[in-house]
XYZ file of C-alpha atoms in Angstrom:
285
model
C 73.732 116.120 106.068
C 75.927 114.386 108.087
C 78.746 116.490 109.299
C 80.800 116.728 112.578
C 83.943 117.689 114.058
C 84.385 114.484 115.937
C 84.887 111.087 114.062
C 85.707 107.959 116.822
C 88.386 105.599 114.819
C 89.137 102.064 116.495
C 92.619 101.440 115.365
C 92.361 97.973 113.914
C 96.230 96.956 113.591
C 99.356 98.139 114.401
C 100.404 97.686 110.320
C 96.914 99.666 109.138
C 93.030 99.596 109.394
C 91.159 102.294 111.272
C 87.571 101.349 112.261
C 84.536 103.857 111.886
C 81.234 102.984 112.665
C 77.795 105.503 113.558
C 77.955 107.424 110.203
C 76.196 106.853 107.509
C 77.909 107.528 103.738
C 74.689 107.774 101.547
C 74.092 111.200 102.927
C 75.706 114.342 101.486
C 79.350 114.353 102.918
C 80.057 117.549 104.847
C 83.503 119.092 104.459
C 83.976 118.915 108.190
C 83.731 115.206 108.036
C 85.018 115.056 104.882
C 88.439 116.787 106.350
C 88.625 114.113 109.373
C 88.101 111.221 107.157
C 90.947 112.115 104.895
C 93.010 112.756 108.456
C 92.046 109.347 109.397
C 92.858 107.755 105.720
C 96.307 109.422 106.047
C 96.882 107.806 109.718
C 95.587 104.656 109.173
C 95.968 104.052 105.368
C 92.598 101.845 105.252
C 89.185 102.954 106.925
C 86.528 100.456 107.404
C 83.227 102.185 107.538
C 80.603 99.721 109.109
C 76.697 99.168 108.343
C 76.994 101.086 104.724
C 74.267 100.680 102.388
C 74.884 102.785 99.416
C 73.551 102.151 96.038
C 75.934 102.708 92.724
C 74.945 106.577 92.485
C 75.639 106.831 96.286
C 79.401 105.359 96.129
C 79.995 107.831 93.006
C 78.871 110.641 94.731
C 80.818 109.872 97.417
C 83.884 108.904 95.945
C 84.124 112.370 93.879
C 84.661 113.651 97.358
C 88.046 112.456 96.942
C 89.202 113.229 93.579
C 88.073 112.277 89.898
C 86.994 108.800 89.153
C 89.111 106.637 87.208
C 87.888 104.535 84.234
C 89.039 100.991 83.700
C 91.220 100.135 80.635
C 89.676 96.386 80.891
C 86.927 95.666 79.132
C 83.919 93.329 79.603
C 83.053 89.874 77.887
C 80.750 91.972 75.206
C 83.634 94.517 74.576
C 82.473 97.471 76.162
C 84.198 98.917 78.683
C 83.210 98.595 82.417
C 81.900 101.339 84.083
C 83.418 103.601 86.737
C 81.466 102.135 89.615
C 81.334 98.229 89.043
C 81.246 95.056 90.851
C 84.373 93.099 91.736
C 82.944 89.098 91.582
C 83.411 84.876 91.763
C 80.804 84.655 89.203
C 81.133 83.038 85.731
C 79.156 83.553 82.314
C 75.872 81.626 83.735
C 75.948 84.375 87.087
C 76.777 81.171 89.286
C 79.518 81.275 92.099
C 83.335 79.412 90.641
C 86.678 79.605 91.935
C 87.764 80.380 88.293
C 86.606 83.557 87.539
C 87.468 85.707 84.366
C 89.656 88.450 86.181
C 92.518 86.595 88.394
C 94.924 89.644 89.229
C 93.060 90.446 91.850
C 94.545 87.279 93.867
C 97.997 88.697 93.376
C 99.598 91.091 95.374
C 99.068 94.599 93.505
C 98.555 98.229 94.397
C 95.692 99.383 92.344
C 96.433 100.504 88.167
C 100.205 101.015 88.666
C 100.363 100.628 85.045
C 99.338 104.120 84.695
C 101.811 107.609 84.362
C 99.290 108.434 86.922
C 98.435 105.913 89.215
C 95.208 105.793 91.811
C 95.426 107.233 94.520
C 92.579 105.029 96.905
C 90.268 102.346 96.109
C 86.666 101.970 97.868
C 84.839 98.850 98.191
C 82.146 98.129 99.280
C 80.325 94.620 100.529
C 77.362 93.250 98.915
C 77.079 89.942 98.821
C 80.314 87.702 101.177
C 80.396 84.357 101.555
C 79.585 83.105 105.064
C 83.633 82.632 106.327
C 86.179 84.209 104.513
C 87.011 85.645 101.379
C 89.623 88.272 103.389
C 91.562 91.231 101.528
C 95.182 91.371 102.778
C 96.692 95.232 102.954
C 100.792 95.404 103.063
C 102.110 98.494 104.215
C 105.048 98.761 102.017
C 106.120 101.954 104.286
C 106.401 99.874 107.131
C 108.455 97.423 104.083
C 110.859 99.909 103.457
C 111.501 101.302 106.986
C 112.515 97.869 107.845
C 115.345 97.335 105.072
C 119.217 97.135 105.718
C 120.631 100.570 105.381
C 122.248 98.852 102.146
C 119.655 97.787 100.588
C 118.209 101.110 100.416
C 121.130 102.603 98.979
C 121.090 99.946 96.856
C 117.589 100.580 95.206
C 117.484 103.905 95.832
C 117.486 105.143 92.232
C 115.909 102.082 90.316
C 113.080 102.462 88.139
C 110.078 99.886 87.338
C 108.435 99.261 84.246
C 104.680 98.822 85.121
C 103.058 97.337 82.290
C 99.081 96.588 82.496
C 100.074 93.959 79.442
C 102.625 92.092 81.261
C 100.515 91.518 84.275
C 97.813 89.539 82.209
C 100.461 87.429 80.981
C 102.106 86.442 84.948
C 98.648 85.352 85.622
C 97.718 83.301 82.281
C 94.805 86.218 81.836
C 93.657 86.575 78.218
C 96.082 89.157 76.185
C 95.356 92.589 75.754
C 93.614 93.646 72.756
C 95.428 96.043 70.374
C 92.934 99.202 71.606
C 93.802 98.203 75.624
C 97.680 97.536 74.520
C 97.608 101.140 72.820
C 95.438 102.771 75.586
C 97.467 101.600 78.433
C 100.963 101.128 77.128
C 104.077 100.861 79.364
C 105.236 103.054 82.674
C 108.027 104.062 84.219
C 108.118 104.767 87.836
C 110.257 104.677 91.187
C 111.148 101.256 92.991
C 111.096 103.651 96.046
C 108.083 106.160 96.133
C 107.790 109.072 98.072
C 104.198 109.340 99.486
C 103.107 113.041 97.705
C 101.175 113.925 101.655
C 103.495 112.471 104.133
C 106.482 111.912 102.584
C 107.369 109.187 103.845
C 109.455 106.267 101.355
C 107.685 103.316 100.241
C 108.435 100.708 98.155
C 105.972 100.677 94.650
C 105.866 97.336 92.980
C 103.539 94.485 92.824
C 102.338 92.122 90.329
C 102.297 94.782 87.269
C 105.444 95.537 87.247
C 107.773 94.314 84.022
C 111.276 94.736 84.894
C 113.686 97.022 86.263
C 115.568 99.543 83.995
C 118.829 98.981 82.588
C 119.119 95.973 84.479
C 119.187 92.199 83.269
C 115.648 90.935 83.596
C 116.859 87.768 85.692
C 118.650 90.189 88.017
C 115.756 92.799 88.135
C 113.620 90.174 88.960
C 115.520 88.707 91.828
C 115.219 92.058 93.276
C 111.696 92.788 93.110
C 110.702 89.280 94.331
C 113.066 89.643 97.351
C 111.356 93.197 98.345
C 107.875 91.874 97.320
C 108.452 88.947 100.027
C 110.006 91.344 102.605
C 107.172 93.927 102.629
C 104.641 91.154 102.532
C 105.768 89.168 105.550
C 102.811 89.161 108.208
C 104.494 91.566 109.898
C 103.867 93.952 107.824
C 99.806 92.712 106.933
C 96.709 94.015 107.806
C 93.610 90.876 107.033
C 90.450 92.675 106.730
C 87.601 89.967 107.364
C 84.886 91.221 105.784
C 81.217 92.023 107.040
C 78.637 92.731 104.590
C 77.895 96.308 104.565
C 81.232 97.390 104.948
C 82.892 100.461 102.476
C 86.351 100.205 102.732
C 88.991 102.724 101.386
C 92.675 102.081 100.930
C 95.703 104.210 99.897
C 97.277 102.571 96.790
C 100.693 104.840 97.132
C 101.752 103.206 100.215
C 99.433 99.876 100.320
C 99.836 96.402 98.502
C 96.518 94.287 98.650
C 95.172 90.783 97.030
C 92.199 89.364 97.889
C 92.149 85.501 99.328
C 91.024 82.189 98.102
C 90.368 81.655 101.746
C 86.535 80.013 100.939
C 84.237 77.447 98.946
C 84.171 79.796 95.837
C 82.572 77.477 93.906
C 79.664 77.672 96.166
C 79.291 81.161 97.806
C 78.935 84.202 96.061
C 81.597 87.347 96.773
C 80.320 90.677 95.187
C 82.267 94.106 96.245
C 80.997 97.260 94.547
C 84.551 98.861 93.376
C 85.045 102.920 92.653
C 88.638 104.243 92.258
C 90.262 107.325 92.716
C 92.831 108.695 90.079
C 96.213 109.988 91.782
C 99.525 111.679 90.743
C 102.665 110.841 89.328
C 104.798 109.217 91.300
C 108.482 110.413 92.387
């Protein structure tokens, strides 16, 4: 079992990204180590854990650790729905490598099933198969987003609330629409345009390519809004670029965290396949 008092973390970036190498996930997870990796997690809002090599059971176990797995509203090219621990991919019907694969959003700036009354908490990936340069995820710490607004622009937003609509995100990114059982399972949300984190409470700004409109507000002028903050917080001042290595498990913090991955290689030629569990999380306020 693989527990210890002492975890080394190489700070990656000043905006997030905390590096952990020497410990290997596919063992039991001890609650010593368990405590200093959700320390870390809340320091550094992404971990990168190097040299991991866990199979679909392992990443389950080990993401229970955290809190209860969330299911996936979308559903797969036969109808069923995916499972909790599934692969995020570039690959088309035929299993071959494209740079138009089925499932766009993630290319969009997003923090993770915001579309939910209770929205995830983290996300863990983890490497399998990377092309040989590139294919980066981007992290935006929308904390750092909001602690860097004009004193009026907080007041400003401080009350406004979001729709976050898992329906209306399909249709920004030309996705097929939702079926009637995914438009009834997942319908609407309401939540905060400024979130309090719910373990640190400090502000951050929650929106991202789900999000519908803003209540009681023209949808022109609601708009305007959230594209301004969305540029703000994602300014590379603000970005962390994870390059990926294969083997790596990362975990991020969707309550104070934007992410997208990037077209940043031949995907028509190489193959990009993450193994993807996520964490369910509270509602925000």
């Amino acid at each position: 079992m693989t527990d210890t008092a002492t975890m080394a973390v190489r700070r990656l970036s000043p905006v997030a990204g905390g590096e952990i190498a020497g410990i290997d996930l596919s063992e039991p997870l001890g609650s010593v180590l368990k405590a200093a990796i959700v320390r870390a997690f809340l320091e550094h809002y992404v971990l990168v854990f190097r040299d991991q090599h866990l199979t679909a059971d392992q990443q389950h176990a080990l993401t229970l650790h955290f809190g209860p797995i969330e299911e996936h509203v979308a559903r797969r090219p036969d109808g069923a729905r995916s499972p909790v621990v599934h692969v995020v991919q570039n690959l088309d019907e035929n299993d071959r490598p494209t740079s138009s694969p089925r499932e766009r959003g993630n290319y969009f700036w997003h923090s993770d099933k915001s579309y939910h009354a209770a929205p995830s908490l983290l996300t863990m990936l983890h490497a399998l198969e990377l092309p040989p340069v590139g294919g980066d995820t981007q992290f935006a710490n929308t904390a750092m987003g909001y602690a860097a607004l004009p004193e009026a622009t907080k007041r400003e937003i401080a009350d406004l609330k979001v729709v976050h609509s898992w329906e209306a995100s399909r249709r920004k990114i030309g996705g097929r629409p939702a079926t009637a059982e995914e438009a009834l399972e997942r319908p609407p949300v309401t939540h905060p345009l400024v979130r309090t984190h719910p373990d640190t409470g400090v502000k951050t700004l929650y929106l991202g390519l789900h999000t519908s409109h803003v209540v009681g507000m023209a949808e022109a002028e609601g708009r305007a809004i959230l594209d301004r903050l969305l540029a703000h917080t994602t300014q590379p001042a603000f970005v962390y670029v994870h390059q990926w290595r294969r083997g790596d498990l990362v975990i991020w913090d969707n309550r104070c965290l934007l992410h997208r991955a990037v077209r940043n290689y031949e995907m028509d030629k190489h193959r990009r396949i993450l193994q993807r569990t996520v964490v369910r999380g509270s509602v925000p306020f």
